[in-house]
């Protein structure tokens, strides 16, 4: 049963990369230098975005199920911070995905889609660093949404709408440089850009060397802001918690 | 297994009663259901938004313009909406077997398929998907140059219904396997929703092997691509056999017949999952 889940994850990612690359190939048939970006760059962008997505999966209903079932009461009694527990749970499963899903998918896609290597070794290292920060930005954003389960009990709709926004605005499905200028300017003011777009642009060498520092500082700033908001929500939630039996 | 004691009218009345019950269940939590519907709508709009953003930039892909692509996409949403409205039970069939709910239906003096189909309606998914489909259709039906005469309207309805039956059959294939106690939800989602992703764009965008798969194996090409080509006549149609344009209902009926035979076969070898949760 779980083996099917595992293969489904690998095949899903490959199919998504394949579909999107086919569409971009069709787009580039008419114009082989769209907005000064080559097809190869876009293909690598798309592949990287989906590879990152297969690790950036988090347990969206973990806190909700703890709250609705009342199990959270026994978790709060344990001598470990509940937030640290949720965080390590998610990071742990992401590390598992790196080994079991990302590596096989990566190897297959390098052969299948002929990915470009990082712009330079330095950019490759910075990409890795920035991707970790992107993961943290997404985690902090998610944590805020998860916290809402203390007030709403069922968070399916909020989680789904959050996912939709992240998909469109963070550059997970479309390179943000293809967005209309006004929307791109707007996205730059949001944390979404920091999740997928910043690391991948660094990998591809699309960010001028001088601006990389700013981009990474921006990511860190978003982590701090979102984590702070999550912290405040958590404090409010602790007092709000009402358990039915447990 | 057949129970012919009930007249068509009585069965219809019973289905109406069932759908009334379902509606009551749904409206029990109005606030939550409203947001669930909204969430389904927003989730499905993601692919539309991406298509919109790409096409505002590049105007057309392989000669397909935005309104034509949206018209094609509307077939997928409208037929899925009708499918969910009528056959939610088939989508959830695996789960009915898994939880033992099916055993309840088996001891009742009514046809099994009838009960499975009429017992459930997922209104949130129906309206969520339906809204996307209706928006896409209304914003394009006038601008893609279709003369909505009697013949075209009849074709449109038949093609849409054909698309519904094709998707129903695809879901029923996977429910067949659950008779032999295999949990297939993951595999089904993989095959169904990935193929659906392909079918959102004209199949001429893809390499030959994917085109063949979408025609012969998981025939989503007949749900969206060929029906919209019937109206639009894009040059990329020339690669395919012209008769495909008219085959959607035929493919649907053939698939459904085969799947139904397979389904009856599966039912014969069904043994309960053990203990019923109900």
PDB file of N, CA and C in Angstrom, chain A residues 55-134:
ATOM      1  N   UNK A  55       9.611  17.746  -2.377  1.00  0.00           N
ATOM      2  CA  UNK A  55      10.133  17.775  -1.004  1.00  0.00           C
ATOM      3  C   UNK A  55       9.366  18.761  -0.138  1.00  0.00           C
ATOM      4  N   UNK A  56       8.881  19.831  -0.751  1.00  0.00           N
ATOM      5  CA  UNK A  56       8.195  20.872   0.013  1.00  0.00           C
ATOM      6  C   UNK A  56       6.762  20.463   0.360  1.00  0.00           C
ATOM      7  N   UNK A  57       6.545  19.168   0.565  1.00  0.00           N
ATOM      8  CA  UNK A  57       5.221  18.691   0.954  1.00  0.00           C
ATOM      9  C   UNK A  57       5.186  18.650   2.471  1.00  0.00           C
ATOM     10  N   UNK A  58       4.151  19.223   3.049  1.00  0.00           N
ATOM     11  CA  UNK A  58       4.068  19.177   4.512  1.00  0.00           C
ATOM     12  C   UNK A  58       2.726  18.602   4.939  1.00  0.00           C
ATOM     13  N   UNK A  59       2.705  18.114   6.171  1.00  0.00           N
ATOM     14  CA  UNK A  59       1.474  17.516   6.696  1.00  0.00           C
ATOM     15  C   UNK A  59       0.488  18.617   7.063  1.00  0.00           C
ATOM     16  N   UNK A  60      -0.388  18.969   6.129  1.00  0.00           N
ATOM     17  CA  UNK A  60      -1.249  20.112   6.356  1.00  0.00           C
ATOM     18  C   UNK A  60      -2.296  19.879   7.436  1.00  0.00           C
ATOM     19  N   UNK A  61      -2.629  18.626   7.694  1.00  0.00           N
ATOM     20  CA  UNK A  61      -3.723  18.378   8.641  1.00  0.00           C
ATOM     21  C   UNK A  61      -3.241  17.771   9.951  1.00  0.00           C
ATOM     22  N   UNK A  62      -1.914  17.845  10.175  1.00  0.00           N
ATOM     23  CA  UNK A  62      -1.335  17.255  11.375  1.00  0.00           C
ATOM     24  C   UNK A  62      -1.868  17.938  12.629  1.00  0.00           C
ATOM     25  N   UNK A  63      -1.767  19.268  12.664  1.00  0.00           N
ATOM     26  CA  UNK A  63      -2.230  20.011  13.844  1.00  0.00           C
ATOM     27  C   UNK A  63      -3.738  19.919  13.959  1.00  0.00           C
ATOM     28  N   UNK A  64      -4.424  20.014  12.802  1.00  0.00           N
ATOM     29  CA  UNK A  64      -5.885  19.931  12.831  1.00  0.00           C
ATOM     30  C   UNK A  64      -6.346  18.636  13.479  1.00  0.00           C
ATOM     31  N   UNK A  65      -5.719  17.524  13.076  1.00  0.00           N
ATOM     32  CA  UNK A  65      -6.176  16.239  13.624  1.00  0.00           C
ATOM     33  C   UNK A  65      -5.877  16.146  15.118  1.00  0.00           C
ATOM     34  N   UNK A  66      -4.766  16.758  15.527  1.00  0.00           N
ATOM     35  CA  UNK A  66      -4.447  16.778  16.965  1.00  0.00           C
ATOM     36  C   UNK A  66      -5.497  17.569  17.729  1.00  0.00           C
ATOM     37  N   UNK A  67      -5.930  18.685  17.131  1.00  0.00           N
ATOM     38  CA  UNK A  67      -6.883  19.546  17.835  1.00  0.00           C
ATOM     39  C   UNK A  67      -8.260  18.895  17.869  1.00  0.00           C
ATOM     40  N   UNK A  68      -8.718  18.409  16.708  1.00  0.00           N
ATOM     41  CA  UNK A  68     -10.084  17.869  16.675  1.00  0.00           C
ATOM     42  C   UNK A  68     -10.196  16.573  17.470  1.00  0.00           C
ATOM     43  N   UNK A  69      -9.117  15.785  17.508  1.00  0.00           N
ATOM     44  CA  UNK A  69      -9.203  14.536  18.258  1.00  0.00           C
ATOM     45  C   UNK A  69      -8.923  14.746  19.744  1.00  0.00           C
ATOM     46  N   UNK A  70      -8.348  15.886  20.079  1.00  0.00           N
ATOM     47  CA  UNK A  70      -8.041  16.161  21.472  1.00  0.00           C
ATOM     48  C   UNK A  70      -6.694  15.608  21.903  1.00  0.00           C
ATOM     49  N   UNK A  71      -6.009  14.906  20.980  1.00  0.00           N
ATOM     50  CA  UNK A  71      -4.706  14.330  21.336  1.00  0.00           C
ATOM     51  C   UNK A  71      -3.684  15.395  21.704  1.00  0.00           C
ATOM     52  N   UNK A  72      -3.963  16.615  21.284  1.00  0.00           N
ATOM     53  CA  UNK A  72      -3.012  17.693  21.552  1.00  0.00           C
ATOM     54  C   UNK A  72      -2.797  17.870  23.054  1.00  0.00           C
ATOM     55  N   UNK A  73      -3.834  17.505  23.849  1.00  0.00           N
ATOM     56  CA  UNK A  73      -3.679  17.706  25.291  1.00  0.00           C
ATOM     57  C   UNK A  73      -2.525  16.871  25.840  1.00  0.00           C
ATOM     58  N   UNK A  74      -2.404  15.626  25.358  1.00  0.00           N
ATOM     59  CA  UNK A  74      -1.298  14.812  25.869  1.00  0.00           C
ATOM     60  C   UNK A  74       0.029  15.253  25.276  1.00  0.00           C
ATOM     61  N   UNK A  75      -0.010  15.832  24.026  1.00  0.00           N
ATOM     62  CA  UNK A  75       1.240  16.337  23.447  1.00  0.00           C
ATOM     63  C   UNK A  75       1.748  17.545  24.212  1.00  0.00           C
ATOM     64  N   UNK A  76       0.813  18.354  24.696  1.00  0.00           N
ATOM     65  CA  UNK A  76       1.219  19.559  25.421  1.00  0.00           C
ATOM     66  C   UNK A  76       1.834  19.215  26.774  1.00  0.00           C
ATOM     67  N   UNK A  77       1.469  18.028  27.292  1.00  0.00           N
ATOM     68  CA  UNK A  77       2.023  17.623  28.589  1.00  0.00           C
ATOM     69  C   UNK A  77       3.442  17.089  28.475  1.00  0.00           C
ATOM     70  N   UNK A  78       3.810  16.675  27.252  1.00  0.00           N
ATOM     71  CA  UNK A  78       5.138  16.069  27.075  1.00  0.00           C
ATOM     72  C   UNK A  78       6.247  17.108  27.257  1.00  0.00           C
ATOM     73  N   UNK A  79       7.406  16.670  27.693  1.00  0.00           N
ATOM     74  CA  UNK A  79       8.476  17.635  27.977  1.00  0.00           C
ATOM     75  C   UNK A  79       9.203  18.090  26.707  1.00  0.00           C
ATOM     76  N   UNK A  80       8.473  18.311  25.640  1.00  0.00           N
ATOM     77  CA  UNK A  80       9.090  18.871  24.442  1.00  0.00           C
ATOM     78  C   UNK A  80       8.098  19.874  23.892  1.00  0.00           C
ATOM     79  N   UNK A  81       8.626  20.974  23.382  1.00  0.00           N
ATOM     80  CA  UNK A  81       7.744  22.006  22.840  1.00  0.00           C
ATOM     81  C   UNK A  81       6.934  21.425  21.697  1.00  0.00           C
ATOM     82  N   UNK A  82       5.626  21.701  21.686  1.00  0.00           N
ATOM     83  CA  UNK A  82       4.757  21.161  20.653  1.00  0.00           C
ATOM     84  C   UNK A  82       5.188  21.645  19.272  1.00  0.00           C
ATOM     85  N   UNK A  83       5.610  22.917  19.207  1.00  0.00           N
ATOM     86  CA  UNK A  83       6.005  23.453  17.912  1.00  0.00           C
ATOM     87  C   UNK A  83       7.277  22.784  17.390  1.00  0.00           C
ATOM     88  N   UNK A  84       8.187  22.504  18.315  1.00  0.00           N
ATOM     89  CA  UNK A  84       9.410  21.808  17.898  1.00  0.00           C
ATOM     90  C   UNK A  84       9.068  20.415  17.378  1.00  0.00           C
ATOM     91  N   UNK A  85       8.093  19.795  18.029  1.00  0.00           N
ATOM     92  CA  UNK A  85       7.655  18.456  17.632  1.00  0.00           C
ATOM     93  C   UNK A  85       7.069  18.470  16.225  1.00  0.00           C
ATOM     94  N   UNK A  86       6.176  19.436  15.956  1.00  0.00           N
ATOM     95  CA  UNK A  86       5.567  19.535  14.619  1.00  0.00           C
ATOM     96  C   UNK A  86       6.634  19.822  13.570  1.00  0.00           C
ATOM     97  N   UNK A  87       7.550  20.731  13.918  1.00  0.00           N
ATOM     98  CA  UNK A  87       8.594  21.092  12.969  1.00  0.00           C
ATOM     99  C   UNK A  87       9.474  19.891  12.639  1.00  0.00           C
ATOM    100  N   UNK A  88       9.917  19.166  13.675  1.00  0.00           N
ATOM    101  CA  UNK A  88      10.819  18.041  13.391  1.00  0.00           C
ATOM    102  C   UNK A  88      10.084  16.931  12.643  1.00  0.00           C
ATOM    103  N   UNK A  89       8.790  16.784  12.929  1.00  0.00           N
ATOM    104  CA  UNK A  89       8.007  15.790  12.202  1.00  0.00           C
ATOM    105  C   UNK A  89       8.029  16.091  10.703  1.00  0.00           C
ATOM    106  N   UNK A  90       7.795  17.361  10.362  1.00  0.00           N
ATOM    107  CA  UNK A  90       7.769  17.740   8.943  1.00  0.00           C
ATOM    108  C   UNK A  90       9.137  17.652   8.293  1.00  0.00           C
ATOM    109  N   UNK A  91      10.158  18.132   9.018  1.00  0.00           N
ATOM    110  CA  UNK A  91      11.505  18.084   8.451  1.00  0.00           C
ATOM    111  C   UNK A  91      11.927  16.629   8.256  1.00  0.00           C
ATOM    112  N   UNK A  92      11.597  15.803   9.230  1.00  0.00           N
ATOM    113  CA  UNK A  92      11.945  14.387   9.126  1.00  0.00           C
ATOM    114  C   UNK A  92      11.351  13.756   7.883  1.00  0.00           C
ATOM    115  N   UNK A  93      10.065  14.025   7.639  1.00  0.00           N
ATOM    116  CA  UNK A  93       9.484  13.373   6.475  1.00  0.00           C
ATOM    117  C   UNK A  93      10.025  13.984   5.187  1.00  0.00           C
ATOM    118  N   UNK A  94      10.416  15.256   5.229  1.00  0.00           N
ATOM    119  CA  UNK A  94      11.014  15.844   4.032  1.00  0.00           C
ATOM    120  C   UNK A  94      12.374  15.217   3.734  1.00  0.00           C
ATOM    121  N   UNK A  95      13.146  14.964   4.781  1.00  0.00           N
ATOM    122  CA  UNK A  95      14.453  14.331   4.579  1.00  0.00           C
ATOM    123  C   UNK A  95      14.264  12.933   3.987  1.00  0.00           C
ATOM    124  N   UNK A  96      13.255  12.234   4.493  1.00  0.00           N
ATOM    125  CA  UNK A  96      12.933  10.918   3.929  1.00  0.00           C
ATOM    126  C   UNK A  96      12.617  11.049   2.443  1.00  0.00           C
ATOM    127  N   UNK A  97      11.842  12.096   2.087  1.00  0.00           N
ATOM    128  CA  UNK A  97      11.481  12.284   0.679  1.00  0.00           C
ATOM    129  C   UNK A  97      12.691  12.610  -0.181  1.00  0.00           C
ATOM    130  N   UNK A  98      13.657  13.343   0.395  1.00  0.00           N
ATOM    131  CA  UNK A  98      14.860  13.638  -0.380  1.00  0.00           C
ATOM    132  C   UNK A  98      15.513  12.331  -0.806  1.00  0.00           C
ATOM    133  N   UNK A  99      15.619  11.397   0.133  1.00  0.00           N
ATOM    134  CA  UNK A  99      16.300  10.137  -0.164  1.00  0.00           C
ATOM    135  C   UNK A  99      15.462   9.248  -1.079  1.00  0.00           C
ATOM    136  N   UNK A 100      14.181   9.094  -0.741  1.00  0.00           N
ATOM    137  CA  UNK A 100      13.383   8.080  -1.429  1.00  0.00           C
ATOM    138  C   UNK A 100      12.694   8.588  -2.699  1.00  0.00           C
ATOM    139  N   UNK A 101      12.358   9.880  -2.750  1.00  0.00           N
ATOM    140  CA  UNK A 101      11.642  10.368  -3.929  1.00  0.00           C
ATOM    141  C   UNK A 101      12.500  11.283  -4.791  1.00  0.00           C
ATOM    142  N   UNK A 102      13.148  12.239  -4.151  1.00  0.00           N
ATOM    143  CA  UNK A 102      13.886  13.214  -4.948  1.00  0.00           C
ATOM    144  C   UNK A 102      15.015  12.561  -5.733  1.00  0.00           C
ATOM    145  N   UNK A 103      15.821  11.746  -5.061  1.00  0.00           N
ATOM    146  CA  UNK A 103      17.008  11.198  -5.735  1.00  0.00           C
ATOM    147  C   UNK A 103      16.646  10.386  -6.983  1.00  0.00           C
ATOM    148  N   UNK A 104      15.727   9.393  -6.884  1.00  0.00           N
ATOM    149  CA  UNK A 104      15.375   8.670  -8.115  1.00  0.00           C
ATOM    150  C   UNK A 104      14.764   9.585  -9.182  1.00  0.00           C
ATOM    151  N   UNK A 105      13.894  10.503  -8.764  1.00  0.00           N
ATOM    152  CA  UNK A 105      13.265  11.394  -9.741  1.00  0.00           C
ATOM    153  C   UNK A 105      14.312  12.276 -10.402  1.00  0.00           C
ATOM    154  N   UNK A 106      15.242  12.766  -9.585  1.00  0.00           N
ATOM    155  CA  UNK A 106      16.288  13.638 -10.112  1.00  0.00           C
ATOM    156  C   UNK A 106      17.118  12.911 -11.157  1.00  0.00           C
ATOM    157  N   UNK A 107      17.531  11.684 -10.828  1.00  0.00           N
ATOM    158  CA  UNK A 107      18.373  10.924 -11.755  1.00  0.00           C
ATOM    159  C   UNK A 107      17.629  10.693 -13.076  1.00  0.00           C
ATOM    160  N   UNK A 108      16.356  10.286 -12.961  1.00  0.00           N
ATOM    161  CA  UNK A 108      15.583  10.044 -14.184  1.00  0.00           C
ATOM    162  C   UNK A 108      15.418  11.337 -14.979  1.00  0.00           C
ATOM    163  N   UNK A 109      15.110  12.446 -14.265  1.00  0.00           N
ATOM    164  CA  UNK A 109      14.855  13.665 -15.045  1.00  0.00           C
ATOM    165  C   UNK A 109      16.120  14.236 -15.666  1.00  0.00           C
ATOM    166  N   UNK A 110      17.286  13.998 -15.037  1.00  0.00           N
ATOM    167  CA  UNK A 110      18.512  14.480 -15.677  1.00  0.00           C
ATOM    168  C   UNK A 110      18.680  13.814 -17.037  1.00  0.00           C
ATOM    169  N   UNK A 111      18.378  12.505 -17.091  1.00  0.00           N
ATOM    170  CA  UNK A 111      18.509  11.806 -18.365  1.00  0.00           C
ATOM    171  C   UNK A 111      17.387  12.166 -19.328  1.00  0.00           C
ATOM    172  N   UNK A 112      16.167  12.240 -18.797  1.00  0.00           N
ATOM    173  CA  UNK A 112      14.989  12.403 -19.636  1.00  0.00           C
ATOM    174  C   UNK A 112      14.881  13.817 -20.185  1.00  0.00           C
ATOM    175  N   UNK A 113      15.127  14.808 -19.333  1.00  0.00           N
ATOM    176  CA  UNK A 113      14.835  16.184 -19.726  1.00  0.00           C
ATOM    177  C   UNK A 113      16.096  16.999 -19.979  1.00  0.00           C
ATOM    178  N   UNK A 114      17.276  16.380 -19.824  1.00  0.00           N
ATOM    179  CA  UNK A 114      18.543  17.072 -20.083  1.00  0.00           C
ATOM    180  C   UNK A 114      18.630  18.429 -19.366  1.00  0.00           C
ATOM    181  N   UNK A 115      18.580  18.368 -18.040  1.00  0.00           N
ATOM    182  CA  UNK A 115      18.625  19.589 -17.241  1.00  0.00           C
ATOM    183  C   UNK A 115      19.960  20.295 -17.379  1.00  0.00           C
ATOM    184  N   UNK A 116      19.906  21.612 -17.285  1.00  0.00           N
ATOM    185  CA  UNK A 116      21.137  22.377 -17.265  1.00  0.00           C
ATOM    186  C   UNK A 116      21.776  22.243 -15.894  1.00  0.00           C
ATOM    187  N   UNK A 117      23.127  22.227 -15.832  1.00  0.00           N
ATOM    188  CA  UNK A 117      23.787  22.258 -14.515  1.00  0.00           C
ATOM    189  C   UNK A 117      23.631  23.657 -13.927  1.00  0.00           C
ATOM    190  N   UNK A 118      23.957  23.845 -12.623  1.00  0.00           N
ATOM    191  CA  UNK A 118      23.891  25.188 -12.051  1.00  0.00           C
ATOM    192  C   UNK A 118      24.775  26.145 -12.837  1.00  0.00           C
ATOM    193  N   UNK A 119      24.396  27.420 -12.815  1.00  0.00           N
ATOM    194  CA  UNK A 119      25.111  28.451 -13.565  1.00  0.00           C
ATOM    195  C   UNK A 119      26.601  28.421 -13.245  1.00  0.00           C
ATOM    196  N   UNK A 120      26.943  28.272 -11.958  1.00  0.00           N
ATOM    197  CA  UNK A 120      28.338  28.079 -11.551  1.00  0.00           C
ATOM    198  C   UNK A 120      28.308  27.298 -10.242  1.00  0.00           C
ATOM    199  N   UNK A 121      29.451  26.789  -9.812  1.00  0.00           N
ATOM    200  CA  UNK A 121      29.467  26.003  -8.572  1.00  0.00           C
ATOM    201  C   UNK A 121      28.983  26.832  -7.403  1.00  0.00           C
ATOM    202  N   UNK A 122      29.437  28.115  -7.416  1.00  0.00           N
ATOM    203  CA  UNK A 122      29.049  29.017  -6.350  1.00  0.00           C
ATOM    204  C   UNK A 122      27.530  29.165  -6.303  1.00  0.00           C
ATOM    205  N   UNK A 123      26.923  29.334  -7.502  1.00  0.00           N
ATOM    206  CA  UNK A 123      25.474  29.477  -7.582  1.00  0.00           C
ATOM    207  C   UNK A 123      24.777  28.205  -7.106  1.00  0.00           C
ATOM    208  N   UNK A 124      25.409  27.066  -7.407  1.00  0.00           N
ATOM    209  CA  UNK A 124      24.837  25.794  -6.973  1.00  0.00           C
ATOM    210  C   UNK A 124      24.744  25.731  -5.459  1.00  0.00           C
ATOM    211  N   UNK A 125      25.832  26.161  -4.790  1.00  0.00           N
ATOM    212  CA  UNK A 125      25.838  26.135  -3.325  1.00  0.00           C
ATOM    213  C   UNK A 125      24.809  27.120  -2.779  1.00  0.00           C
ATOM    214  N   UNK A 126      24.787  28.339  -3.393  1.00  0.00           N
ATOM    215  CA  UNK A 126      23.831  29.350  -2.948  1.00  0.00           C
ATOM    216  C   UNK A 126      22.394  28.868  -3.174  1.00  0.00           C
ATOM    217  N   UNK A 127      22.188  28.132  -4.281  1.00  0.00           N
ATOM    218  CA  UNK A 127      20.852  27.591  -4.554  1.00  0.00           C
ATOM    219  C   UNK A 127      20.410  26.681  -3.419  1.00  0.00           C
ATOM    220  N   UNK A 128      21.327  25.811  -3.017  1.00  0.00           N
ATOM    221  CA  UNK A 128      20.999  24.862  -1.957  1.00  0.00           C
ATOM    222  C   UNK A 128      20.610  25.606  -0.673  1.00  0.00           C
ATOM    223  N   UNK A 129      21.423  26.611  -0.359  1.00  0.00           N
ATOM    224  CA  UNK A 129      21.186  27.419   0.838  1.00  0.00           C
ATOM    225  C   UNK A 129      19.837  28.134   0.750  1.00  0.00           C
ATOM    226  N   UNK A 130      19.597  28.735  -0.421  1.00  0.00           N
ATOM    227  CA  UNK A 130      18.367  29.501  -0.630  1.00  0.00           C
ATOM    228  C   UNK A 130      17.143  28.590  -0.637  1.00  0.00           C
ATOM    229  N   UNK A 131      17.320  27.361  -1.132  1.00  0.00           N
ATOM    230  CA  UNK A 131      16.197  26.421  -1.152  1.00  0.00           C
ATOM    231  C   UNK A 131      15.791  26.043   0.267  1.00  0.00           C
ATOM    232  N   UNK A 132      16.800  25.877   1.136  1.00  0.00           N
ATOM    233  CA  UNK A 132      16.480  25.581   2.536  1.00  0.00           C
ATOM    234  C   UNK A 132      15.700  26.736   3.148  1.00  0.00           C
ATOM    235  N   UNK A 133      16.127  27.966   2.838  1.00  0.00           N
ATOM    236  CA  UNK A 133      15.405  29.138   3.338  1.00  0.00           C
ATOM    237  C   UNK A 133      13.986  29.165   2.775  1.00  0.00           C
ATOM    238  N   UNK A 134      13.858  28.807   1.481  1.00  0.00           N
ATOM    239  CA  UNK A 134      12.533  28.757   0.857  1.00  0.00           C
ATOM    240  C   UNK A 134      11.624  27.782   1.585  1.00  0.00           C
TER     241      UNK A 134
END
